[in-house]
């Protein structure tokens, strides 16, 4: 593997700064010596209070905390609470050293936010190996600060910093109240961005009650993980948790599907069903949690029948005769489509939609929490280190930069697949530094993130519409219908800043309605500007923008090109069904035409 010109994070950015907290002077001296000998910068303290003073003085410089537990003045548990409550230090890797090796003490330490635990006496080589693991997180955090200056700058605003500080303090409080939350943050809902913290808050708010919850989000965002967290953090955590794959269940005969859910009564007349009847899935999960994944793909009749048990009312077997019965179930549903639009079109029971719409959790797309990508990538690498014998593997800076900047149609699921494939190839080459060379060729050539993947927060200037320039209201000679023109006028007034246009139109940013409509309108414009075996992108951009604005036309042309690149990618991967996710039905034919041209191009 040619690594010329490619430095690892370790060689480029040493030393990592360690805060060592130990009340025994001899041990503190020995540990300080060994850490410095291994290339770390070390600040030491004799107790938690001294450590906090050091953090206030050198907080931004400290990247790892190693602390004893039993100390005078302020012990290690109080220290980790304070570290996790301060937004400046909340994400610092934290390791405990202690002579107490009992399980209860370790559990308490992890509950409070420790990342690792080493029992005295210990081998110094083991300590250094564990510190190296934490150092990789420090390298990643340092690299992220360089890669995302815009994000860091935005978060340096006083109001944002205060909001983040308040939220991180609340997360520390939540973890004390809900010990399982710390485990969930380590294994299923990983990341420290503001959006991730808000997601955790929504989960905690809705976990205790019996009300049904609707989880909405794009494909691959982690909706199943959110459903599991709702179960694990609620009062039914020790009861059954079952997942219903509605796509698979919906493919069966509708009567069989309903029977599997609601049970078969006497005299169903069906083969493989006992004459006296057979309980359904709702009976099996009574007292627990039932998660319907892709609820929009369940047959309409079965969807309508769910309203009775959701509202705590008795229901009968779906097939045959039987007595009415009640169940006590926490219902959770997930979808990646606009259920309101489906209900209005008659493809989803409107009563059921109204019931579910009262309690929604939106899972953000990966593009909206880009600052979590490096943490997620490190998490996925840790997952497969044992499988591929890569215990000391780390990311090269160029690869990490690529992972942060690339566009993920499959969100977290796609990021995980990319990291695992890179790790698999690095293991084959016996490399411990993961580089761009380990990317499969097809992935390496994929376009990186489009400029607008994460909607900007609207400023006061954005929300106040600018004077309408000449030509803004051009409807393309009647090409756009009234609703499209209403949305396009708002977008044009705000120079296609999605968030600002949503404010003017009164649309929720959580629903991504305007984003999905704009995508559809872009494909419609492309199809109107088809020339032979290709699309005239510049002409389509003018149709969308509606006036001769060079900067806007260039940006819109880039957007259109990114959509066409996306189509080619999915055609090559045989995953074109993904292109229709959240797309309004009126625009399906335009995307289908783009798919046809992409297939023809790839066959040439």
Coordinates of C-alpha atoms in Angstrom, one line a residue:
X1 CA 0.0 0.0 0.0
X2 CA 1.5 3.3 -1.1
X3 CA 1.2 5.8 1.8
X4 CA 3.5 8.4 0.4
X5 CA 2.3 11.8 1.5
X6 CA -0.4 10.3 3.7
X7 CA 0.3 10.8 7.4
X8 CA -1.7 9.0 10.0
X9 CA -3.5 11.1 12.6
X10 CA -1.0 9.8 15.2
X11 CA 2.2 10.9 13.4
X12 CA 0.6 14.2 12.3
X13 CA -0.9 15.4 15.5
X14 CA 0.9 14.1 18.6
X15 CA 0.9 14.7 21.5
X16 CA -2.5 14.1 22.8
X17 CA -3.1 15.9 26.1
X18 CA -4.0 13.7 29.1
X19 CA -5.3 15.0 32.4
X20 CA -4.1 12.5 35.1
X21 CA -6.0 12.5 38.4
X22 CA -4.5 10.4 41.2
X23 CA -4.1 11.1 44.9
X24 CA -1.2 8.7 45.5
X25 CA 2.0 10.7 44.7
X26 CA 4.2 7.7 43.8
X27 CA 1.7 6.2 41.5
X28 CA 0.9 9.6 39.9
X29 CA 4.6 10.1 39.3
X30 CA 5.0 6.7 37.7
X31 CA 2.0 7.1 35.5
X32 CA 3.0 10.6 34.4
X33 CA 6.5 9.2 33.5
X34 CA 5.1 6.3 31.4
X35 CA 2.5 8.5 29.6
X36 CA 5.1 11.1 28.7
X37 CA 7.5 8.4 27.6
X38 CA 4.8 7.1 25.2
X39 CA 4.4 10.6 23.6
X40 CA 1.5 12.1 25.6
X41 CA 1.4 15.6 27.1
X42 CA 0.4 15.2 30.7
X43 CA -1.2 17.5 33.3
X44 CA -1.7 15.9 36.7
X45 CA -3.9 16.6 39.7
X46 CA -4.3 15.1 43.2
X47 CA -8.1 15.1 43.4
X48 CA -11.2 16.0 41.5
X49 CA -11.3 19.6 42.6
X50 CA -7.7 20.2 41.3
X51 CA -8.7 18.4 38.1
X52 CA -11.6 20.8 37.6
X53 CA -9.3 23.7 38.1
X54 CA -6.9 22.3 35.5
X55 CA -9.8 21.8 33.1
X56 CA -10.9 25.4 33.5
X57 CA -7.3 26.6 32.8
X58 CA -6.6 24.1 30.0
X59 CA -10.0 22.7 29.2
X60 CA -9.8 23.1 25.4
X61 CA -6.3 21.5 25.4
X62 CA -7.2 18.4 27.5
X63 CA -8.3 15.5 25.3
X64 CA -8.4 12.5 27.7
X65 CA -9.1 12.2 31.5
X66 CA -7.7 9.3 33.5
X67 CA -8.9 9.4 37.1
X68 CA -8.8 7.4 40.3
X69 CA -12.2 6.9 42.0
X70 CA -11.5 7.1 45.7
X71 CA -9.9 10.5 46.4
X72 CA -10.2 13.2 49.1
X73 CA -12.0 16.6 48.5
X74 CA -13.8 15.4 45.3
X75 CA -13.9 11.8 44.2
X76 CA -13.9 10.4 40.7
X77 CA -17.6 10.0 40.4
X78 CA -18.2 13.6 41.3
X79 CA -15.5 14.6 38.7
X80 CA -17.0 12.6 35.8
X81 CA -20.5 14.2 36.6
X82 CA -18.9 17.6 36.4
X83 CA -17.0 16.8 33.2
X84 CA -20.1 15.4 31.5
X85 CA -22.2 18.4 32.5
X86 CA -19.9 21.0 31.0
X87 CA -20.4 21.4 27.2
X88 CA -16.7 22.2 26.7
X89 CA -15.7 18.8 28.2
X90 CA -18.8 16.7 27.9
X91 CA -17.4 14.5 25.1
X92 CA -13.9 13.9 26.6
X93 CA -12.8 10.3 26.7
X94 CA -12.8 9.3 30.5
X95 CA -11.1 6.3 32.1
X96 CA -11.3 5.3 35.7
X97 CA -8.5 3.6 37.7
X98 CA -9.6 2.0 41.0
X99 CA -8.7 -0.6 43.6
X100 CA -12.4 -1.4 43.9
X101 CA -13.1 -4.2 41.4
X102 CA -16.6 -5.0 42.3
X103 CA -19.3 -5.0 39.6
X104 CA -21.5 -2.5 41.3
X105 CA -18.7 0.1 41.4
X106 CA -18.0 -0.5 37.7
X107 CA -21.6 -0.2 36.7
X108 CA -22.0 3.1 38.6
X109 CA -18.9 4.4 36.9
X110 CA -20.2 3.5 33.4
X111 CA -23.6 4.9 34.3
X112 CA -22.1 8.3 35.2
X113 CA -20.3 8.4 31.8
X114 CA -17.0 6.7 32.0
X115 CA -15.6 5.1 28.8
X116 CA -13.2 2.6 30.4
X117 CA -12.4 1.1 33.7
X118 CA -9.1 -0.5 34.9
X119 CA -8.7 -2.2 38.2
X120 CA -5.5 -1.8 40.3
X121 CA -3.0 -3.3 40.3
X122 CA -2.7 -3.2 36.5
X123 CA 0.0 -3.8 33.9
X124 CA 1.3 -0.5 32.5
X125 CA 1.3 -1.9 29.0
X126 CA -2.4 -2.7 29.3
X127 CA -3.0 0.9 30.6
X128 CA -1.1 2.3 27.6
X129 CA -3.0 0.1 25.1
X130 CA -6.3 1.3 26.5
X131 CA -5.2 5.0 26.5
X132 CA -4.3 4.5 22.8
X133 CA -7.9 3.5 22.1
X134 CA -9.1 6.7 23.8
X135 CA -6.5 8.7 21.9
X136 CA -8.0 7.6 18.6
X137 CA -11.2 9.3 19.7
X138 CA -9.2 12.4 20.5
X139 CA -7.6 12.3 17.1
X140 CA -11.0 12.0 15.5
X141 CA -12.4 14.9 17.6
X142 CA -9.4 17.1 16.7
X143 CA -9.8 16.2 13.0
X144 CA -13.5 17.0 13.1
X145 CA -12.8 20.5 14.5
X146 CA -10.5 21.1 11.4
X147 CA -12.9 19.5 8.9
X148 CA -16.0 21.4 10.0
X149 CA -15.0 25.0 10.7
X150 CA -18.4 26.3 9.5
X151 CA -20.2 24.1 12.0
X152 CA -17.8 25.1 14.8
X153 CA -18.2 28.7 13.9
X154 CA -22.0 28.5 14.1
X155 CA -21.8 26.8 17.4
X156 CA -19.6 29.5 18.8
X157 CA -22.5 31.9 18.9
X158 CA -23.3 32.6 22.5
X159 CA -27.0 31.5 22.3
X160 CA -26.0 28.2 20.6
X161 CA -23.3 27.5 23.2
X162 CA -25.7 28.2 26.1
X163 CA -28.3 25.9 24.5
X164 CA -25.7 23.2 24.0
X165 CA -24.5 23.5 27.5
X166 CA -28.0 23.3 28.9
X167 CA -28.7 20.2 26.8
X168 CA -25.5 18.4 27.7
X169 CA -26.1 19.1 31.4
X170 CA -29.6 17.6 30.9
X171 CA -28.2 14.5 29.2
X172 CA -25.9 13.9 32.2
X173 CA -29.0 14.3 34.4
X174 CA -31.0 11.9 32.2
X175 CA -28.3 9.3 32.4
X176 CA -28.4 9.4 36.2
X177 CA -32.2 9.0 36.1
X178 CA -32.2 6.4 33.3
X179 CA -29.1 4.2 33.6
X180 CA -30.0 2.4 30.4
X181 CA -29.6 5.6 28.4
X182 CA -25.8 5.5 28.8
X183 CA -25.8 2.0 27.3
X184 CA -28.1 3.1 24.4
X185 CA -25.8 6.1 23.6
X186 CA -22.9 3.7 23.3
X187 CA -24.5 1.0 21.2
X188 CA -27.5 2.3 19.1
X189 CA -27.9 6.1 19.1
X190 CA -24.3 7.2 18.8
X191 CA -23.3 10.9 18.5
X192 CA -23.1 14.1 20.4
X193 CA -24.6 16.6 18.0
X194 CA -27.4 18.9 19.0
X195 CA -29.9 17.0 16.7
X196 CA -28.9 13.7 18.4
X197 CA -29.4 15.2 21.8
X198 CA -32.8 16.5 20.8
X199 CA -33.7 13.0 19.5
X200 CA -32.7 11.4 22.8
X201 CA -35.0 13.9 24.6
X202 CA -37.9 13.0 22.4
X203 CA -37.3 9.3 23.1
X204 CA -37.2 9.9 26.9
X205 CA -40.4 12.0 26.8
X206 CA -42.4 9.3 24.9
X207 CA -40.9 6.1 26.4
X208 CA -42.8 6.0 29.7
X209 CA -46.4 6.3 28.4
X210 CA -48.7 3.9 26.7
X211 CA -49.6 6.2 23.8
X212 CA -48.5 4.9 20.3
X213 CA -45.4 6.5 18.7
X214 CA -44.8 7.2 15.0
X215 CA -41.2 7.3 14.0
X216 CA -40.5 9.1 10.7
X217 CA -37.3 9.4 8.8
X218 CA -35.5 8.5 5.6
X219 CA -34.2 5.0 4.8
X220 CA -31.3 3.9 7.0
X221 CA -31.5 6.7 9.6
X222 CA -31.9 4.2 12.5
X223 CA -35.6 4.1 13.1
X224 CA -35.4 0.6 14.5
X225 CA -32.8 1.7 17.0
X226 CA -35.1 4.5 18.1
X227 CA -38.0 1.9 18.6
X228 CA -35.7 -0.3 20.6
X229 CA -34.7 2.6 22.8
X230 CA -38.3 3.5 23.4
X231 CA -38.8 0.0 24.7
X232 CA -35.6 -0.3 26.7
X233 CA -36.3 3.1 28.5
X234 CA -39.9 2.4 29.2
X235 CA -41.7 0.4 31.9
X236 CA -42.0 -2.6 29.6
X237 CA -38.3 -3.1 29.2
X238 CA -38.5 -6.6 30.7
X239 CA -41.5 -7.6 28.6
X240 CA -41.4 -8.9 24.9
X241 CA -40.3 -6.6 22.1
X242 CA -41.4 -7.8 18.7
X243 CA -40.7 -6.3 15.2
X244 CA -43.3 -6.6 12.4
X245 CA -41.8 -6.4 8.9
X246 CA -44.8 -4.9 7.2
X247 CA -43.3 -5.2 3.7
X248 CA -42.9 -9.0 4.2
X249 CA -46.3 -9.4 6.0
X250 CA -48.1 -7.3 3.4
X251 CA -46.9 -9.6 0.6
X252 CA -49.1 -12.4 2.0
X253 CA -52.8 -12.9 1.4
X254 CA -54.6 -10.1 3.2
X255 CA -56.8 -12.5 5.3
X256 CA -53.7 -14.4 6.4
X257 CA -51.9 -11.1 7.2
X258 CA -54.8 -9.9 9.4
X259 CA -55.1 -13.4 11.1
X260 CA -51.4 -13.4 11.9
X261 CA -51.8 -10.1 13.7
X262 CA -55.3 -10.4 15.3
X263 CA -55.7 -14.1 15.5
X264 CA -57.8 -16.8 13.9
X265 CA -61.2 -17.7 15.5
X266 CA -63.1 -20.9 15.3
X267 CA -64.1 -22.2 11.9
X268 CA -61.7 -20.2 9.9
X269 CA -61.6 -22.9 7.3
X270 CA -57.9 -22.3 6.7
X271 CA -55.3 -25.0 6.4
X272 CA -52.6 -25.2 9.1
X273 CA -55.0 -23.4 11.5
X274 CA -56.5 -25.4 14.4
X275 CA -60.3 -25.7 14.3
X276 CA -60.6 -24.1 17.8
X277 CA -58.6 -21.1 16.5
X278 CA -55.1 -19.7 16.9
X279 CA -53.9 -16.6 18.8
X280 CA -52.3 -13.8 16.8
X281 CA -49.2 -11.7 17.3
X282 CA -51.1 -9.1 19.5
X283 CA -51.9 -11.9 21.9
X284 CA -48.3 -13.1 22.0
X285 CA -46.9 -9.6 22.8
X286 CA -49.6 -8.7 25.4
X287 CA -47.9 -6.6 28.0
X288 CA -44.9 -5.7 25.8
X289 CA -44.0 -3.6 22.8
X290 CA -44.9 -4.2 19.2
X291 CA -43.0 -2.3 16.5
X292 CA -44.5 -2.1 13.0
X293 CA -41.6 -1.2 10.6
X294 CA -42.8 0.4 7.3
X295 CA -46.4 0.6 8.5
X296 CA -47.4 2.1 5.1
X297 CA -46.8 -1.3 3.5
X298 CA -49.3 -3.2 5.6
X299 CA -52.6 -3.9 3.8
X300 CA -55.2 -1.2 4.2
X301 CA -57.6 -3.5 6.0
X302 CA -55.1 -4.5 8.6
X303 CA -54.1 -0.9 9.1
X304 CA -57.7 0.1 9.8
X305 CA -58.1 -2.8 12.3
X306 CA -55.2 -1.6 14.4
X307 CA -57.2 1.4 15.6
X308 CA -59.2 -0.7 18.1
X309 CA -56.2 -2.2 20.1
X310 CA -54.3 1.1 19.8
X311 CA -57.2 2.9 21.6
X312 CA -57.5 0.1 24.2
X313 CA -60.8 -1.2 22.8
X314 CA -61.7 -4.9 22.4
X315 CA -61.2 -6.5 19.0
X316 CA -62.3 -9.9 17.5
X317 CA -60.2 -12.4 15.6
X318 CA -59.6 -11.4 12.0
X319 CA -60.8 -14.7 10.5
X320 CA -63.5 -17.0 12.0
X321 CA -65.5 -16.5 15.2
X322 CA -64.3 -15.7 18.6
X323 CA -64.8 -13.6 21.8
X324 CA -63.6 -10.0 21.9
X325 CA -60.5 -9.5 23.8
X326 CA -58.3 -6.7 25.1
X327 CA -54.5 -6.3 25.0
X328 CA -52.1 -4.0 26.8
X329 CA -49.4 -3.1 24.2
X330 CA -47.1 -0.2 23.5
X331 CA -47.5 0.3 19.8
X332 CA -44.6 1.9 17.8
X333 CA -44.7 2.5 14.0
X334 CA -42.1 3.7 11.5
X335 CA -42.3 5.0 8.0
X336 CA -40.2 6.8 5.4
X337 CA -43.2 8.2 3.5
X338 CA -45.5 11.1 4.1
X339 CA -48.4 9.4 5.8
X340 CA -50.5 12.5 5.7
X341 CA -50.3 12.5 1.9
X342 CA -51.0 8.8 1.9
X343 CA -54.1 9.3 4.1
X344 CA -55.4 12.2 1.9
X345 CA -55.0 10.0 -1.2
X346 CA -57.0 7.2 0.5
X347 CA -54.0 4.9 0.8
X348 CA -53.8 5.0 4.6
X349 CA -56.7 5.2 7.1
X350 CA -57.2 8.8 8.0
X351 CA -58.4 8.0 11.5
X352 CA -55.3 6.0 12.2
X353 CA -53.1 8.8 10.8
X354 CA -54.7 11.3 13.1
X355 CA -54.1 9.1 16.1
X356 CA -50.5 8.5 15.2
X357 CA -49.7 12.1 14.3
X358 CA -50.3 13.1 17.9
X359 CA -47.0 11.6 19.0
X360 CA -44.2 11.7 16.4
X361 CA -40.4 11.3 16.5
X362 CA -38.5 12.5 13.5
X363 CA -35.1 10.8 13.1
X364 CA -32.7 13.3 11.3
X365 CA -31.0 12.3 8.1
X366 CA -27.2 11.9 8.4
X367 CA -26.7 15.0 6.3
X368 CA -28.4 17.0 9.1
X369 CA -26.0 15.6 11.8
X370 CA -22.8 15.6 9.7
X371 CA -20.8 16.5 12.9
X372 CA -21.6 13.0 14.1
X373 CA -20.1 11.2 11.1
X374 CA -16.6 10.8 12.5
X375 CA -17.9 9.5 15.8
X376 CA -20.2 7.1 14.0
X377 CA -17.4 5.9 11.7
X378 CA -15.1 5.2 14.8
X379 CA -18.0 3.3 16.4
X380 CA -18.5 1.2 13.3
X381 CA -14.8 0.5 13.1
X382 CA -14.8 -0.6 16.7
X383 CA -17.6 -3.0 15.9
X384 CA -15.6 -4.9 13.3
X385 CA -12.1 -4.7 14.8
X386 CA -12.4 -8.1 16.4
X387 CA -14.0 -9.7 13.4
X388 CA -11.2 -8.5 11.1
X389 CA -8.3 -8.5 13.6
X390 CA -7.8 -4.8 13.4
X391 CA -7.4 -3.9 17.1
X392 CA -5.0 -1.0 16.4
X393 CA -6.7 0.3 13.2
X394 CA -7.2 4.0 12.7
X395 CA -8.4 6.3 9.9
X396 CA -6.1 8.3 7.7
X397 CA -7.0 12.0 7.6
X398 CA -7.9 11.9 3.9
X399 CA -10.3 9.0 4.3
X400 CA -12.0 10.6 7.4
X401 CA -12.4 13.8 5.4
X402 CA -14.0 11.8 2.5
X403 CA -16.4 10.1 4.9
X404 CA -17.5 13.4 6.4
X405 CA -18.0 15.1 3.1
X406 CA -19.6 12.3 1.0
X407 CA -23.3 12.1 0.3
X408 CA -25.2 9.2 1.9
X409 CA -28.4 8.2 0.3
X410 CA -28.6 5.3 2.7
X411 CA -27.8 7.4 5.7
X412 CA -26.2 5.6 8.8
X413 CA -26.7 2.2 7.2
X414 CA -24.7 3.2 4.2
X415 CA -21.9 4.7 6.4
X416 CA -21.7 1.5 8.3
X417 CA -21.4 -0.5 5.1
X418 CA -18.7 1.7 3.8
X419 CA -16.6 1.5 7.0
X420 CA -17.0 -2.3 7.2
X421 CA -15.9 -2.7 3.5
X422 CA -12.9 -0.4 4.1
X423 CA -12.0 -2.4 7.2
X424 CA -12.4 -5.7 5.3
X425 CA -10.0 -4.6 2.6
X426 CA -7.5 -3.1 5.0
X427 CA -7.4 -6.4 6.9
X428 CA -6.7 -8.3 3.7
X429 CA -3.8 -5.9 2.9
X430 CA -2.5 -6.3 6.5
X431 CA -2.8 -2.5 6.9
X432 CA -3.7 -0.8 10.2
X433 CA -4.2 2.6 8.7
X434 CA -7.4 2.8 6.7
X435 CA -7.0 5.0 3.6
X436 CA -8.8 6.1 0.4
X437 CA -7.0 3.2 -1.3
X438 CA -9.2 0.8 0.6
X439 CA -12.4 2.2 -0.8
X440 CA -14.0 0.0 -3.5
X441 CA -13.7 1.7 -6.9
X442 CA -17.4 2.3 -7.3
X443 CA -17.7 4.1 -3.9
X444 CA -14.5 6.1 -4.4
X445 CA -16.0 7.7 -7.5
X446 CA -19.3 8.6 -5.9
X447 CA -20.0 12.4 -5.6
X448 CA -19.6 14.0 -2.2
X449 CA -22.2 16.0 -0.4
X450 CA -24.2 18.6 -2.4
X451 CA -23.9 22.1 -0.9
X452 CA -27.4 22.0 0.4
X453 CA -27.6 18.6 2.1
X454 CA -28.1 20.2 5.5
X455 CA -30.8 22.9 5.5
X456 CA -29.5 26.2 6.9
X457 CA -31.2 27.7 10.0
X458 CA -33.1 30.8 8.7
X459 CA -31.8 34.1 9.9
X460 CA -34.0 37.2 10.2
X461 CA -32.8 38.4 6.8
X462 CA -33.6 35.1 5.3
X463 CA -37.2 35.0 6.6
X464 CA -38.0 38.6 5.5
X465 CA -38.7 38.2 1.7
X466 CA -36.5 40.3 -0.5
X467 CA -38.0 42.5 -3.2
X468 CA -39.2 40.3 -6.0
X469 CA -36.8 40.7 -9.0
X470 CA -38.2 40.9 -12.5
X471 CA -39.1 37.5 -13.9
X472 CA -39.3 35.7 -10.5
X473 CA -43.0 34.9 -11.1
X474 CA -42.3 33.3 -14.5
X475 CA -44.4 30.2 -14.6
X476 CA -42.6 28.7 -17.6
X477 CA -45.5 29.5 -19.9
X478 CA -48.0 27.6 -17.7
X479 CA -45.6 24.7 -17.2
X480 CA -45.9 24.9 -13.4
X481 CA -49.3 24.4 -11.8
X482 CA -50.6 26.7 -9.0
X483 CA -49.2 24.8 -6.0
X484 CA -45.8 24.4 -7.6
X485 CA -45.7 28.2 -8.4
X486 CA -46.5 29.0 -4.8
X487 CA -43.6 27.0 -3.6
X488 CA -41.2 28.2 -6.3
X489 CA -42.0 31.8 -5.7
X490 CA -41.1 31.4 -2.0
X491 CA -37.9 29.5 -3.0
X492 CA -36.9 32.1 -5.5
X493 CA -37.5 35.0 -3.0
X494 CA -35.2 33.3 -0.6
X495 CA -32.6 32.3 -3.2
X496 CA -33.5 28.6 -2.7
X497 CA -32.7 28.6 1.0
X498 CA -35.0 25.7 2.0
X499 CA -35.4 26.6 5.7
X500 CA -36.3 30.3 5.0
X501 CA -38.9 29.3 2.3
X502 CA -40.4 26.8 4.7
X503 CA -41.0 29.5 7.3
X504 CA -42.8 31.7 4.7
X505 CA -44.9 28.8 3.5
X506 CA -45.7 27.6 7.0
X507 CA -44.2 24.2 6.4
X508 CA -42.5 22.1 9.0
X509 CA -38.8 21.5 8.4
X510 CA -39.2 18.1 10.1
X511 CA -41.5 16.9 7.4
X512 CA -39.0 17.8 4.6
X513 CA -42.1 18.4 2.4
X514 CA -40.6 21.3 0.5
X515 CA -37.3 19.4 0.0
X516 CA -39.2 16.5 -1.5
X517 CA -41.4 18.7 -3.7
X518 CA -38.3 20.6 -5.0
X519 CA -36.7 17.3 -5.9
X520 CA -39.8 16.3 -7.8
X521 CA -40.0 19.7 -9.6
X522 CA -36.3 19.4 -10.6
X523 CA -37.0 16.0 -12.3
X524 CA -40.0 17.5 -14.0
X525 CA -37.9 20.4 -15.3
X526 CA -35.3 17.9 -16.6
X527 CA -37.8 15.9 -18.5
X528 CA -39.2 19.0 -20.1
X529 CA -35.7 19.8 -21.3
X530 CA -34.8 16.3 -22.7
X531 CA -32.7 16.4 -25.9
X532 CA -32.3 13.0 -27.5
X533 CA -30.6 10.7 -25.0
X534 CA -29.7 13.4 -22.4
X535 CA -31.2 16.3 -20.4
X536 CA -30.3 19.9 -21.0
X537 CA -29.4 20.8 -17.4
X538 CA -28.9 24.5 -18.0
X539 CA -32.3 24.9 -19.7
X540 CA -33.9 22.9 -16.8
X541 CA -32.1 25.1 -14.3
X542 CA -33.6 28.2 -16.0
X543 CA -37.0 26.7 -15.8
X544 CA -36.7 26.2 -12.1
X545 CA -35.0 29.5 -11.2
X546 CA -37.2 31.5 -13.6
X547 CA -34.8 34.3 -14.3
X548 CA -31.3 35.1 -15.5
X549 CA -29.4 34.9 -12.2
X550 CA -26.0 33.5 -12.9
X551 CA -25.2 32.4 -9.4
X552 CA -28.6 30.8 -8.8
X553 CA -28.5 29.1 -12.2
X554 CA -25.1 27.6 -11.4
X555 CA -26.2 26.4 -8.0
X556 CA -29.4 24.9 -9.4
X557 CA -27.5 23.2 -12.3
X558 CA -25.2 21.6 -9.7
X559 CA -28.3 20.4 -7.8
X560 CA -29.8 18.9 -11.0
X561 CA -26.4 17.2 -11.8
X562 CA -26.3 15.7 -8.3
X563 CA -29.8 14.3 -8.8
X564 CA -28.8 12.7 -12.1
X565 CA -25.6 11.3 -10.5
X566 CA -27.8 9.9 -7.8
X567 CA -30.0 8.2 -10.4
X568 CA -27.0 6.6 -12.2
X569 CA -25.6 5.3 -8.9
X570 CA -28.8 3.6 -7.9
X571 CA -29.3 2.2 -11.4
X572 CA -25.8 0.7 -11.3
X573 CA -26.5 -0.7 -7.8
X574 CA -30.0 -2.0 -8.8
X575 CA -31.6 0.0 -6.0
X576 CA -33.8 2.3 -8.0
X577 CA -36.7 1.9 -5.6
X578 CA -34.8 4.1 -3.2
X579 CA -35.2 7.0 -5.6
X580 CA -39.0 7.1 -4.9
X581 CA -38.7 7.4 -1.1
X582 CA -40.8 10.4 0.0
X583 CA -41.3 11.5 -3.6
X584 CA -44.8 12.9 -4.3
X585 CA -46.6 10.6 -6.7
X586 CA -47.1 13.3 -9.4
X587 CA -43.3 13.2 -10.0
X588 CA -42.8 9.4 -10.2
X589 CA -43.0 9.4 -14.0
X590 CA -40.3 12.0 -14.3
X591 CA -37.9 10.0 -12.1
X592 CA -38.8 6.8 -14.1
X593 CA -37.7 8.6 -17.3
X594 CA -34.4 9.6 -15.7
X595 CA -33.9 6.0 -14.7
X596 CA -34.5 4.9 -18.3
X597 CA -31.9 7.3 -19.7
X598 CA -29.4 6.3 -17.0
X599 CA -29.9 2.7 -17.9
X600 CA -29.4 3.4 -21.6
X601 CA -26.2 5.4 -20.8
X602 CA -24.7 2.6 -18.7
X603 CA -25.4 0.0 -21.4
X604 CA -23.6 2.0 -24.1

